[in-house]
XYZ file of C-alpha atoms in Angstrom:
425
model
C -9.086 1.276 0.764
C -9.709 4.574 2.667
C -8.743 4.684 6.351
C -12.485 5.495 7.418
C -13.331 3.102 5.285
C 3.018 18.329 -17.612
C 3.530 16.316 -21.032
C 4.163 12.671 -21.655
C 8.074 12.282 -21.418
C 10.074 11.232 -24.572
C 10.292 7.571 -25.196
C 14.168 7.658 -24.759
C 13.806 9.874 -21.578
C 11.298 7.386 -19.830
C 13.520 4.440 -21.186
C 16.461 6.040 -19.241
C 15.139 6.639 -16.026
C 13.189 3.215 -15.921
C 16.554 1.675 -16.563
C 18.110 3.451 -13.686
C 15.265 2.485 -11.265
C 15.913 -1.191 -12.596
C 19.492 -1.109 -11.506
C 18.752 0.186 -8.267
C 20.318 3.619 -8.811
C 19.353 7.181 -8.954
C 19.080 9.036 -12.385
C 17.506 12.636 -13.373
C 15.338 12.909 -16.474
C 16.443 15.242 -18.869
C 14.985 18.630 -18.295
C 12.059 18.517 -20.953
C 11.049 15.169 -19.799
C 8.176 14.583 -16.755
C 7.841 11.403 -14.692
C 4.844 10.239 -17.001
C 5.972 6.609 -17.780
C 5.143 3.291 -16.895
C 6.969 2.580 -13.838
C 8.787 -0.918 -13.775
C 9.177 -3.100 -10.350
C 12.482 -2.086 -9.132
C 15.303 -4.735 -8.996
C 16.079 -4.824 -5.125
C 19.824 -4.444 -4.617
C 21.899 -3.829 -1.494
C 22.200 0.111 -1.407
C 25.400 1.831 -1.609
C 26.739 3.931 1.385
C 24.502 6.762 1.422
C 22.326 5.592 -1.423
C 18.886 3.972 -0.936
C 17.798 2.494 2.305
C 20.393 4.768 4.182
C 18.820 5.806 7.706
C 18.687 9.460 8.092
C 16.619 9.975 11.174
C 14.912 8.448 14.232
C 12.415 9.829 16.504
C 10.842 7.599 19.301
C 7.113 7.780 18.923
C 5.987 5.708 21.924
C 7.167 2.862 24.605
C 4.553 0.701 25.825
C 4.390 -1.938 28.510
C 2.427 -5.168 27.730
C -0.753 -3.880 29.412
C -0.443 -0.465 27.974
C 0.276 -2.069 24.397
C -2.994 -4.203 24.883
C -5.019 -1.094 25.735
C -4.060 0.848 23.130
C -4.378 -1.665 20.212
C -8.025 -2.254 21.611
C -8.460 1.602 21.358
C -7.615 1.505 18.008
C -10.340 -0.992 17.103
C -8.551 -4.393 17.202
C -10.685 -5.874 20.116
C -8.423 -8.056 22.178
C -5.271 -8.729 20.126
C -2.436 -11.178 21.383
C -0.324 -8.407 23.042
C 2.395 -10.500 24.837
C 5.034 -7.755 24.855
C 5.419 -4.012 25.135
C 7.198 -2.387 22.133
C 8.957 0.751 21.231
C 7.873 2.355 17.866
C 10.103 4.777 16.225
C 9.639 7.228 13.286
C 12.017 6.497 10.697
C 13.092 8.625 7.600
C 15.500 7.221 4.976
C 16.776 7.507 1.387
C 14.788 5.895 -1.453
C 13.729 6.952 -5.220
C 10.691 8.328 -6.713
C 8.938 6.936 -9.650
C 11.391 8.338 -12.118
C 14.540 6.790 -10.282
C 15.725 10.287 -8.795
C 16.394 10.488 -5.070
C 14.059 11.278 -2.733
C 13.248 10.677 1.017
C 10.464 8.602 2.958
C 9.360 8.175 6.290
C 7.620 4.965 7.866
C 7.724 3.268 11.327
C 9.637 0.118 12.909
C 7.969 -1.315 16.344
C 10.275 -3.250 18.118
C 8.942 -5.642 21.018
C 10.226 -5.945 24.352
C 10.968 -9.628 24.348
C 13.592 -9.546 27.189
C 16.070 -11.488 24.463
C 18.664 -10.668 22.024
C 17.780 -13.149 19.269
C 17.076 -11.968 15.850
C 13.454 -10.659 15.502
C 11.375 -11.704 12.690
C 9.958 -9.028 10.499
C 6.473 -8.475 9.435
C 6.469 -5.691 6.754
C 3.008 -4.121 6.667
C 1.551 -2.028 3.842
C -1.122 0.112 4.841
C -4.399 1.213 2.896
C -5.606 4.351 1.103
C -4.543 7.480 3.013
C -4.863 11.145 1.339
C -3.616 13.379 4.091
C 0.124 13.361 4.837
C -0.143 13.488 8.179
C -2.527 10.516 8.508
C -0.005 7.695 8.593
C 1.763 5.875 11.437
C 4.863 8.120 11.595
C 2.895 11.079 11.861
C -0.102 10.117 14.434
C -0.333 6.486 14.893
C -4.217 7.066 15.922
C -6.326 4.866 13.600
C -6.370 1.065 13.154
C -4.553 0.975 9.947
C -1.506 2.840 11.294
C -1.499 0.496 14.485
C -1.157 -2.501 12.613
C 2.618 -2.416 12.603
C 2.633 -1.980 16.641
C 0.187 -4.925 16.681
C 2.511 -7.431 15.067
C 5.483 -5.965 17.443
C 3.082 -6.689 20.464
C 2.899 -10.307 19.069
C 6.711 -10.585 19.089
C 7.675 -9.658 15.630
C 9.479 -6.697 14.146
C 6.738 -4.223 12.684
C 8.048 -2.522 9.759
C 5.448 -0.138 8.087
C 6.441 2.220 5.298
C 4.368 5.767 4.951
C 4.679 5.414 1.106
C 6.283 8.149 -0.846
C 4.698 11.572 -0.410
C 3.017 10.796 2.881
C 4.210 11.342 6.306
C 7.435 13.347 5.914
C 7.911 12.412 2.272
C 8.047 15.307 -0.139
C 5.847 15.658 -3.124
C 2.651 13.810 -4.061
C 1.720 10.243 -3.290
C 1.899 8.053 -6.155
C -1.127 6.369 -5.265
C -1.778 2.656 -6.339
C 1.630 2.799 -8.168
C 2.567 -0.522 -6.850
C 6.507 -0.591 -7.863
C 6.787 2.843 -5.997
C 5.037 0.986 -2.728
C 7.526 -1.821 -3.098
C 10.555 0.487 -3.396
C 9.575 2.364 -0.418
C 9.079 -0.917 1.647
C 12.421 -2.423 0.589
C 14.443 0.497 1.340
C 12.741 1.028 4.792
C 13.494 -2.572 5.678
C 17.154 -1.752 4.763
C 17.052 1.369 7.327
C 15.254 -0.955 9.653
C 18.118 -3.448 9.852
C 20.519 -0.495 10.415
C 18.353 1.111 13.481
C 17.722 -2.614 14.892
C 21.372 -3.173 14.922
C 21.957 0.060 16.741
C 19.550 -1.135 19.358
C 21.747 -4.168 19.906
C 19.185 -6.449 18.232
C 18.939 -7.859 14.708
C 16.173 -8.745 12.081
C 15.903 -12.332 10.896
C 16.431 -12.788 7.152
C 12.685 -14.351 6.470
C 10.112 -11.631 6.438
C 6.388 -11.939 6.635
C 4.296 -9.492 4.395
C 0.648 -8.312 5.373
C -1.382 -5.651 3.626
C -4.597 -4.094 3.714
C -6.751 -2.836 0.902
C -4.083 -0.627 -1.128
C -1.359 -2.413 0.741
C -2.755 -5.720 0.046
C -1.897 -5.438 -3.448
C 1.166 -3.747 -2.667
C 2.072 -7.003 -0.403
C 1.431 -9.080 -3.386
C 3.882 -6.975 -5.679
C 6.194 -6.800 -2.904
C 6.104 -10.651 -2.520
C 6.321 -10.845 -6.354
C 9.356 -8.568 -6.702
C 11.460 -10.342 -4.119
C 10.524 -13.639 -6.081
C 11.734 -12.324 -9.308
C 14.639 -10.162 -7.781
C 15.952 -12.059 -4.637
C 17.908 -9.887 -2.266
C 20.935 -11.561 -0.650
C 19.838 -12.104 3.214
C 16.030 -11.756 2.665
C 13.338 -14.222 1.873
C 9.706 -14.123 2.205
C 8.026 -16.569 4.405
C 4.329 -15.687 4.074
C 2.005 -13.474 2.594
C -1.384 -12.219 4.293
C -3.526 -9.747 2.451
C -7.025 -8.252 3.299
C -9.467 -6.712 0.779
C -6.958 -5.804 -1.934
C -7.887 -4.073 -5.312
C -5.823 -6.408 -7.130
C -7.659 -6.167 -10.596
C -8.932 -2.547 -11.029
C -9.419 -2.948 -14.637
C -11.131 -6.313 -14.370
C -13.165 -6.083 -11.106
C -13.119 -2.775 -9.472
C -13.748 -0.596 -12.344
C -16.995 -2.678 -13.645
C -18.123 -3.002 -10.336
C -17.780 0.781 -9.565
C -19.283 1.974 -13.028
C -21.636 -0.554 -14.011
C -23.407 -2.162 -10.698
C -24.814 -0.567 -7.560
C -22.484 -3.134 -5.193
C -20.035 -0.127 -4.335
C -21.134 2.612 -2.443
C -21.491 5.734 -4.446
C -19.513 8.407 -2.729
C -16.554 6.115 -2.007
C -16.563 5.335 -5.844
C -16.274 8.886 -6.383
C -13.401 9.210 -3.841
C -11.136 6.507 -5.064
C -11.626 7.271 -8.902
C -10.937 11.078 -7.983
C -7.806 10.155 -5.893
C -6.772 7.636 -8.750
C -6.890 10.122 -11.539
C -5.235 12.774 -9.731
C -2.362 10.832 -8.575
C -1.841 8.690 -11.859
C -1.701 11.856 -13.806
C 1.348 12.723 -11.931
C 3.077 9.490 -13.080
C 1.124 8.279 -16.434
C 0.038 11.675 -17.593
C -3.645 10.582 -18.285
C -4.742 14.354 -19.142
C -3.268 17.900 -19.962
C -6.250 19.804 -18.206
C -8.246 18.799 -15.236
C -11.437 19.588 -17.347
C -10.666 16.586 -19.884
C -11.758 14.184 -16.730
C -13.690 16.638 -14.296
C -16.814 17.989 -15.095
C -17.735 21.801 -14.265
C -16.378 22.946 -10.756
C -14.844 19.582 -9.848
C -12.108 20.264 -12.500
C -10.751 23.025 -9.908
C -12.050 21.237 -6.544
C -10.583 17.688 -7.102
C -6.836 18.468 -7.658
C -6.984 20.596 -4.901
C -8.582 18.592 -2.159
C -6.264 15.707 -3.082
C -3.215 17.583 -2.421
C -2.272 15.744 0.781
C -2.870 18.967 2.914
C -7.005 18.677 3.166
C -8.452 16.428 5.669
C -11.404 13.982 4.931
C -13.816 16.473 5.928
C -13.199 19.039 3.138
C -12.465 16.119 0.590
C -15.873 14.443 1.165
C -17.687 17.784 1.246
C -16.086 18.435 -2.398
C -17.465 14.632 -3.691
C -20.627 13.889 -5.174
C -22.623 10.809 -4.274
C -22.731 9.788 -7.949
C -19.432 9.587 -10.150
C -21.125 10.739 -13.213
C -21.662 14.119 -11.891
C -18.173 14.257 -11.370
C -16.252 12.666 -14.217
C -16.861 13.825 -17.878
C -18.673 11.054 -20.298
C -15.299 11.101 -22.312
C -13.468 9.911 -19.424
C -16.124 7.498 -18.107
C -15.820 6.063 -21.662
C -12.023 5.589 -21.361
C -12.366 3.926 -17.590
C -15.153 1.624 -19.399
C -12.475 0.903 -22.202
C -9.013 2.052 -21.271
C -7.054 3.072 -23.970
C -3.332 4.715 -24.277
C -1.706 5.760 -21.065
C -4.674 4.736 -18.835
C -4.629 1.295 -20.466
C -0.755 0.979 -19.983
C -1.307 2.205 -16.045
C -3.965 -0.247 -15.351
C -2.261 -3.282 -16.858
C 1.257 -2.625 -15.300
C -0.438 -2.194 -11.764
C -2.920 -5.094 -12.261
C 0.014 -7.515 -12.159
C 0.502 -8.176 -8.450
C -1.157 -11.674 -8.897
C -0.375 -12.850 -12.184
C 2.583 -14.290 -14.012
C 4.595 -15.748 -10.992
C 4.072 -18.567 -8.480
C 4.868 -17.933 -4.727
C 7.177 -20.298 -3.037
C 5.667 -19.204 0.242
C 2.198 -19.840 1.498
C -0.461 -17.036 0.619
C -3.791 -16.004 2.254
C -6.352 -13.850 1.259
C -9.257 -12.114 3.469
C -12.277 -10.085 2.063
C -15.926 -9.426 2.315
C -18.473 -10.205 -0.233
C -20.443 -7.103 1.129
C -17.445 -4.627 1.023
C -18.750 -1.399 -0.429
C -15.269 0.134 -1.280
C -13.372 -2.911 -2.621
C -15.176 -5.388 -4.871
C -14.962 -9.252 -3.551
C -14.128 -10.093 -7.063
C -10.711 -8.499 -6.862
C -9.768 -11.166 -4.499
C -11.518 -13.934 -6.499
C -9.501 -12.980 -9.677
C -6.197 -12.729 -7.368
C -6.874 -16.353 -6.279
C -7.613 -17.544 -9.884
C -4.635 -15.806 -11.211
C -2.177 -17.228 -8.396
C -3.903 -20.861 -9.137
C -3.159 -20.743 -12.671
C 0.385 -20.377 -11.860
C 0.453 -23.299 -9.600
C -0.078 -21.821 -6.178
C -2.683 -22.675 -3.828
C -3.653 -19.637 -1.840
C -6.818 -19.594 0.228
C -9.436 -17.052 0.028
C -11.682 -16.233 3.217
C -14.986 -14.630 2.779
C -15.343 -12.303 6.027
C -19.164 -12.059 4.924
C -21.160 -9.102 5.690
C -18.402 -6.693 6.903
C -17.971 -3.421 5.400
C -14.168 -2.277 4.255
C -13.221 -0.933 7.686
C -14.142 -4.104 9.536
C -12.324 -6.435 7.256
C -9.388 -4.761 8.403
C -10.284 -4.843 11.943
C -10.908 -8.651 11.621
C -8.682 -9.789 8.943
C -5.330 -8.167 10.087
C -5.686 -9.996 13.527
C -6.466 -13.180 11.435
C -3.380 -12.525 9.398
C -1.235 -12.334 12.743
C -2.555 -15.651 14.016
C -1.974 -17.304 10.631
C 1.885 -16.187 10.784
C 1.949 -17.513 14.501
C 0.840 -20.713 13.442
C 3.003 -21.051 10.416
C 6.019 -20.215 12.730
C 5.270 -22.414 15.374
C 5.064 -25.450 12.795
C 8.341 -24.727 11.570
C 11.431 -26.716 12.931
């Protein structure tokens, strides 16, 4: 999932902010409440003027011609992608809401191809993989393969719409990592802002969107598709979903692989479980003191290095190769047999593939040799969608590590989108 590879709120307060979020409005929790609740998937709604999806700022990041685009994408690791167009990439800031339904801002990118035509552009909403440093996202640097995915779609003729997610890029506060409803909200509100910016540029976005995602973003891609299926937005429809190496079933696939087998890399297990624990505590309240979940010096180190301001060198220097050295026996037992707020958080965020039938085609890519995200996640997702009547295809990328599933899988998603679009009347 990585690019290199407060007290519980009172029940009435939690219900109030969740209801506000479902209505697509912003509300503040009572002063005595925090944001520790189960965040429900927001119902998309056209934002009121000055509300969600309002465009706040635009900065041009780069303008590349066709040859420059091909060379730049190759430098990011995508080999020789189909760069048929140059593109202009913009940093976008916009209004959205946080996990408690309160107004906040977020950033992301919009990459528009230079097609030489003024016909509406087909959007691809791209949801990126795990990122800890606030400045490691597309709107801030753009110098990694995950951040370059949105522009890759633009170079092929699509409009690339890629949110940074809450708390990353220029967004304030902590990133609610693996809280899929928050990822969905940030994507929907960026799409609204992108339509405004595209219109200002004398272009337009077609109503049909393709959704793509890698790792953390793969699960978010399924959640976005599910949300739009259950709560349609006028003028927006989903035409296809392509997802690569997603942690779709943390409780049923990822945690068992991480804790009870040797199929995942030890330090990566420490990385993901540390990040997830710290991030979910902000939203779901997993602990009162870090010492309840982290052993010894890690109780001080882990919350500090996962604050968004530290780079990966500092983060990995603080991590042990064996997660049992970092987590308390009591917390390891909770992870193996979740109860309470942890169980509720896992259940809420493990529903991306279950209980719905996509009307559009879905394809999954993953690798059985992936040492970060267990292949069984994708098997469980395919089975859940199949049980609902869908017929998703899962492609095993074989012996690739996690990073290379992105470098191979995302161009495959692009080619699949192009084949689907070419076959449409």
